[in-house]
mmCIF file of C-alpha atoms in Angstrom:
data_model
loop_
_atom_site.group_PDB
_atom_site.id
_atom_site.type_symbol
_atom_site.label_atom_id
_atom_site.label_comp_id
_atom_site.label_asym_id
_atom_site.label_seq_id
_atom_site.Cartn_x
_atom_site.Cartn_y
_atom_site.Cartn_z
ATOM 1 C CA MET P 1 -9.231 51.735 99.114
ATOM 2 C CA ARG P 2 -8.538 52.616 95.489
ATOM 3 C CA ARG P 3 -5.482 50.505 95.758
ATOM 4 C CA LEU P 4 -7.263 47.563 97.398
ATOM 5 C CA ARG P 5 -10.104 47.479 94.594
ATOM 6 C CA PHE P 6 -7.407 47.385 92.189
ATOM 7 C CA VAL P 7 -5.535 44.483 93.582
ATOM 8 C CA PHE P 8 -9.134 42.392 94.255
ATOM 9 C CA LEU P 9 -10.083 43.205 90.543
ATOM 10 C CA ALA P 10 -6.290 41.831 89.163
ATOM 11 C CA ALA P 11 -6.713 38.965 91.524
ATOM 12 C CA VAL P 12 -10.376 38.146 89.981
ATOM 13 C CA VAL P 13 -9.074 39.020 86.107
ATOM 14 C CA ALA P 14 -6.274 36.584 86.786
ATOM 15 C CA GLY P 15 -8.237 33.500 88.431
ATOM 16 C CA CYS P 16 -10.765 33.415 85.215
ATOM 17 C CA GLY P 17 -7.734 34.357 82.738
ATOM 18 C CA ILE P 18 -7.320 32.414 79.710
ATOM 19 C CA PRO P 19 -4.741 29.687 80.120
ATOM 20 C CA LEU P 20 -1.090 30.294 78.194
ATOM 21 C CA ASP P 21 0.339 27.691 76.052
ATOM 22 C CA SER P 22 4.074 27.474 75.687
ATOM 23 C CA ALA P 23 3.744 27.304 71.822
ATOM 24 C CA PRO P 24 1.206 28.515 69.256
ATOM 25 C CA GLU P 25 -1.512 26.200 67.931
ATOM 26 C CA ALA P 26 -3.335 26.260 64.743
ATOM 27 C CA VAL P 27 -6.744 26.922 64.476
ATOM 28 C CA GLU P 28 -8.633 25.737 62.035
ATOM 29 C CA LEU P 29 -11.679 28.517 60.104
ATOM 30 C CA GLU P 30 -14.778 27.144 58.672
ATOM 31 C CA ALA P 31 -15.646 29.235 55.128
ATOM 32 C CA VAL P 32 -18.993 30.960 55.673
ATOM 33 C CA ALA P 33 -20.838 32.685 53.227
ATOM 34 C CA VAL P 34 -21.123 36.620 53.174
ATOM 35 C CA ALA P 35 -23.187 37.337 50.156
ATOM 36 C CA ASP P 36 -25.303 35.631 47.552
ATOM 37 C CA ALA P 37 -22.979 34.337 44.849
ATOM 38 C CA GLY P 38 -25.074 36.139 42.070
ATOM 39 C CA GLY P 39 -26.241 38.967 43.612
ATOM 40 C CA PRO P 40 -24.662 42.646 44.214
ATOM 41 C CA ILE P 41 -23.007 43.282 47.709
ATOM 42 C CA PRO P 42 -24.515 46.435 49.488
ATOM 43 C CA GLY P 43 -22.244 49.261 48.740
ATOM 44 C CA ASP P 44 -21.326 48.223 45.291
ATOM 45 C CA LEU P 45 -21.539 50.927 42.431
ATOM 46 C CA ALA P 46 -22.029 50.317 38.891
ATOM 47 C CA ALA P 47 -20.666 52.608 36.084
ATOM 48 C CA VAL P 48 -24.065 53.933 33.945
ATOM 49 C CA SER P 49 -23.446 55.792 30.725
ATOM 50 C CA MET P 50 -25.802 58.871 30.699
ATOM 51 C CA TYR P 51 -25.943 62.465 28.607
ATOM 52 C CA LEU P 52 -25.194 65.573 29.412
ATOM 53 C CA VAL P 53 -25.225 69.108 27.190
ATOM 54 C CA ARG P 54 -22.306 71.114 26.359
ATOM 55 C CA GLU P 55 -23.210 74.008 24.310
ATOM 56 C CA ALA P 56 -25.735 72.774 21.868
ATOM 57 C CA SER P 57 -24.271 69.261 21.647
ATOM 58 C CA LEU P 58 -24.769 65.649 23.838
ATOM 59 C CA VAL P 59 -21.674 64.575 25.861
ATOM 60 C CA ASN P 60 -21.696 60.833 27.121
ATOM 61 C CA VAL P 61 -20.861 60.963 30.875
ATOM 62 C CA THR P 62 -20.216 57.766 33.194
ATOM 63 C CA ARG P 63 -21.752 58.158 36.630
ATOM 64 C CA ASP P 64 -21.131 55.622 39.828
ATOM 65 C CA LEU P 65 -24.947 54.557 40.785
ATOM 66 C CA PRO P 66 -25.454 52.128 42.940
ATOM 67 C CA ALA P 67 -26.021 48.610 41.817
ATOM 68 C CA PRO P 68 -27.822 47.394 40.503
ATOM 69 C CA PRO P 69 -28.918 50.783 38.849
ATOM 70 C CA THR P 70 -32.353 50.171 38.430
ATOM 71 C CA LEU P 71 -34.864 52.670 36.091
ATOM 72 C CA GLU P 72 -35.708 54.795 38.978
ATOM 73 C CA ILE P 73 -31.739 55.422 40.101
ATOM 74 C CA VAL P 74 -30.649 56.230 36.754
ATOM 75 C CA PHE P 75 -33.699 58.740 36.459
ATOM 76 C CA ASP P 76 -33.002 60.647 39.486
ATOM 77 C CA SER P 77 -29.138 60.999 38.649
ATOM 78 C CA LEU P 78 -30.127 62.327 35.425
ATOM 79 C CA PHE P 79 -32.611 64.797 36.686
ATOM 80 C CA GLY P 80 -30.613 65.482 39.597
ATOM 81 C CA PRO P 81 -28.007 68.491 39.517
ATOM 82 C CA VAL P 82 -24.699 68.191 37.750
ATOM 83 C CA THR P 83 -21.630 67.523 39.552
ATOM 84 C CA GLU P 84 -19.295 69.896 40.127
ATOM 85 C CA PRO P 85 -16.691 68.274 38.275
ATOM 86 C CA GLU P 86 -19.074 68.139 35.459
ATOM 87 C CA GLN P 87 -19.980 71.890 35.773
ATOM 88 C CA ARG P 88 -16.179 72.471 35.473
ATOM 89 C CA SER P 89 -15.990 70.546 32.260
ATOM 90 C CA GLY P 90 -18.941 72.841 30.926
ATOM 91 C CA LEU P 91 -21.457 70.414 31.072
ATOM 92 C CA ARG P 92 -24.984 70.991 32.212
ATOM 93 C CA THR P 93 -28.344 69.611 31.763
ATOM 94 C CA ALA P 94 -31.312 70.834 29.715
ATOM 95 C CA ILE P 95 -34.285 68.816 31.677
ATOM 96 C CA PRO P 96 -35.705 71.550 33.833
ATOM 97 C CA ARG P 97 -35.095 71.346 37.187
ATOM 98 C CA ALA P 98 -38.423 70.739 38.848
ATOM 99 C CA THR P 99 -39.425 68.071 36.384
ATOM 100 C CA GLU P 100 -40.013 64.576 37.647
ATOM 101 C CA ILE P 101 -40.985 61.101 36.770
ATOM 102 C CA LEU P 102 -44.720 60.339 37.480
ATOM 103 C CA ALA P 103 -44.252 56.843 36.021
ATOM 104 C CA VAL P 104 -42.488 54.850 33.476
ATOM 105 C CA ASP P 105 -43.677 51.593 32.089
ATOM 106 C CA ASP P 106 -41.819 48.914 30.424
ATOM 107 C CA ASP P 107 -43.936 48.008 27.272
ATOM 108 C CA GLY P 108 -41.057 45.081 25.823
ATOM 109 C CA ALA P 109 -38.676 47.341 24.000
ATOM 110 C CA THR P 110 -40.513 50.665 24.369
ATOM 111 C CA LEU P 111 -40.361 52.560 27.488
ATOM 112 C CA GLN P 112 -43.292 54.935 28.883
ATOM 113 C CA VAL P 113 -42.158 57.879 30.493
ATOM 114 C CA ASN P 114 -44.699 60.277 31.907
ATOM 115 C CA LEU P 115 -43.125 63.494 33.284
ATOM 116 C CA SER P 116 -44.525 66.334 35.135
ATOM 117 C CA ARG P 117 -45.879 69.580 34.207
ATOM 118 C CA GLU P 118 -42.738 71.221 34.688
ATOM 119 C CA PHE P 119 -41.137 69.603 31.804
ATOM 120 C CA ALA P 120 -43.286 71.741 29.328
ATOM 121 C CA ALA P 121 -40.900 75.031 30.564
ATOM 122 C CA VAL P 122 -38.469 74.162 28.223
ATOM 123 C CA GLY P 123 -38.847 74.373 24.479
ATOM 124 C CA GLY P 124 -37.227 75.089 21.301
ATOM 125 C CA ASP P 125 -33.489 73.808 20.924
ATOM 126 C CA GLU P 126 -33.334 72.940 24.712
ATOM 127 C CA GLU P 127 -36.284 71.038 24.326
ATOM 128 C CA VAL P 128 -34.298 68.962 21.872
ATOM 129 C CA LEU P 129 -31.973 68.617 24.236
ATOM 130 C CA ALA P 130 -33.899 67.451 27.267
ATOM 131 C CA VAL P 131 -35.886 64.995 25.274
ATOM 132 C CA ALA P 132 -32.666 63.780 23.784
ATOM 133 C CA GLN P 133 -30.707 63.463 26.926
ATOM 134 C CA ILE P 134 -33.462 61.029 28.162
ATOM 135 C CA VAL P 135 -33.644 58.907 25.070
ATOM 136 C CA MET P 136 -29.737 58.624 24.678
ATOM 137 C CA THR P 137 -29.522 57.450 28.532
ATOM 138 C CA VAL P 138 -32.255 55.257 28.945
ATOM 139 C CA THR P 139 -31.963 53.683 25.432
ATOM 140 C CA ARG P 140 -27.989 52.306 26.658
ATOM 141 C CA ILE P 141 -29.824 50.277 28.933
ATOM 142 C CA GLU P 142 -30.368 46.652 27.765
ATOM 143 C CA GLY P 143 -33.722 45.877 26.048
ATOM 144 C CA ILE P 144 -34.809 49.406 25.879
ATOM 145 C CA GLU P 145 -34.628 50.479 22.589
ATOM 146 C CA LEU P 146 -37.715 53.666 22.243
ATOM 147 C CA VAL P 147 -39.414 56.107 24.611
ATOM 148 C CA ALA P 148 -42.620 57.320 24.701
ATOM 149 C CA PHE P 149 -43.223 60.333 26.507
ATOM 150 C CA LYS P 150 -46.452 61.393 28.086
ATOM 151 C CA LEU P 151 -46.900 64.930 29.844
ATOM 152 C CA GLU P 152 -49.150 64.569 33.131
ATOM 153 C CA GLY P 153 -50.525 61.314 31.467
ATOM 154 C CA VAL P 154 -51.520 62.510 28.319
ATOM 155 C CA PRO P 155 -49.321 61.494 25.107
ATOM 156 C CA THR P 156 -47.425 64.105 23.717
ATOM 157 C CA ASP P 157 -45.175 64.884 20.715
ATOM 158 C CA VAL P 158 -41.818 65.220 21.066
ATOM 159 C CA PRO P 159 -39.114 67.052 18.706
ATOM 160 C CA VAL P 160 -36.231 64.831 17.384
ATOM 161 C CA ALA P 161 -32.857 66.360 16.189
ATOM 162 C CA ASN P 162 -33.661 68.502 13.191
ATOM 163 C CA GLY P 163 -36.383 69.941 14.967
ATOM 164 C CA ALA P 164 -39.670 68.000 13.501
ATOM 165 C CA LEU P 165 -42.388 66.499 15.953
ATOM 166 C CA SER P 166 -42.787 63.150 16.706
ATOM 167 C CA ASP P 167 -45.947 61.410 17.929
ATOM 168 C CA ASP P 168 -44.079 57.713 17.457
ATOM 169 C CA PRO P 169 -41.860 56.739 20.269
ATOM 170 C CA VAL P 170 -38.294 57.817 19.576
ATOM 171 C CA GLY P 171 -34.752 56.118 19.646
ATOM 172 C CA ALA P 172 -31.201 57.004 19.529
ATOM 173 C CA GLU P 173 -31.146 57.145 16.064
ATOM 174 C CA ASP P 174 -33.332 60.012 16.001
ATOM 175 C CA TYR P 175 -30.417 61.976 18.255
ATOM 176 C CA ALA P 176 -27.440 60.530 17.164
ATOM 177 C CA SER P 177 -26.367 64.158 15.423
ATOM 178 C CA LEU P 178 -26.605 65.516 18.490
ATOM 179 C CA ILE P 179 -23.417 64.017 20.178
ATOM 180 C CA ALA P 180 -20.409 65.690 20.588
ATOM 181 C CA PRO P 181 -17.302 64.182 18.306
#
């Protein structure tokens, strides 16, 4: 019975098969657009410059992030854990682990960053490095020159490289002396 089914099935398939040609035949294909010419293709990555800490200095590293790298993506990466290869290179972050970005407001060339209260757990030289990591990373983004900080919605002073407090927005020049040679 099983053999009979196979013979029947073979006959049916052969009867409705594709006819064979004696020679290959050229087939013309029409070009089809697969992505918008100006936009990123899903899955594309962009190299983004950010700053981590080695000893008491800032080190510029490049991370591949989803394209286009929005501020949210950049902050998620900066506030996330240091990768294993970065750790093996002696890199770390000074930003307290539980710190969250509560809001970001792009006010022209000044970026207003509102941080959660966990950021206040860092102090002294580590606070300088944590603020510097944020400032140096986001001022690498085109159009952002200065960063103003808030803590839980309240404007806050931040230390610059020499330890002085600034209640004005700060920029890359305020932390340039912290960059490793």
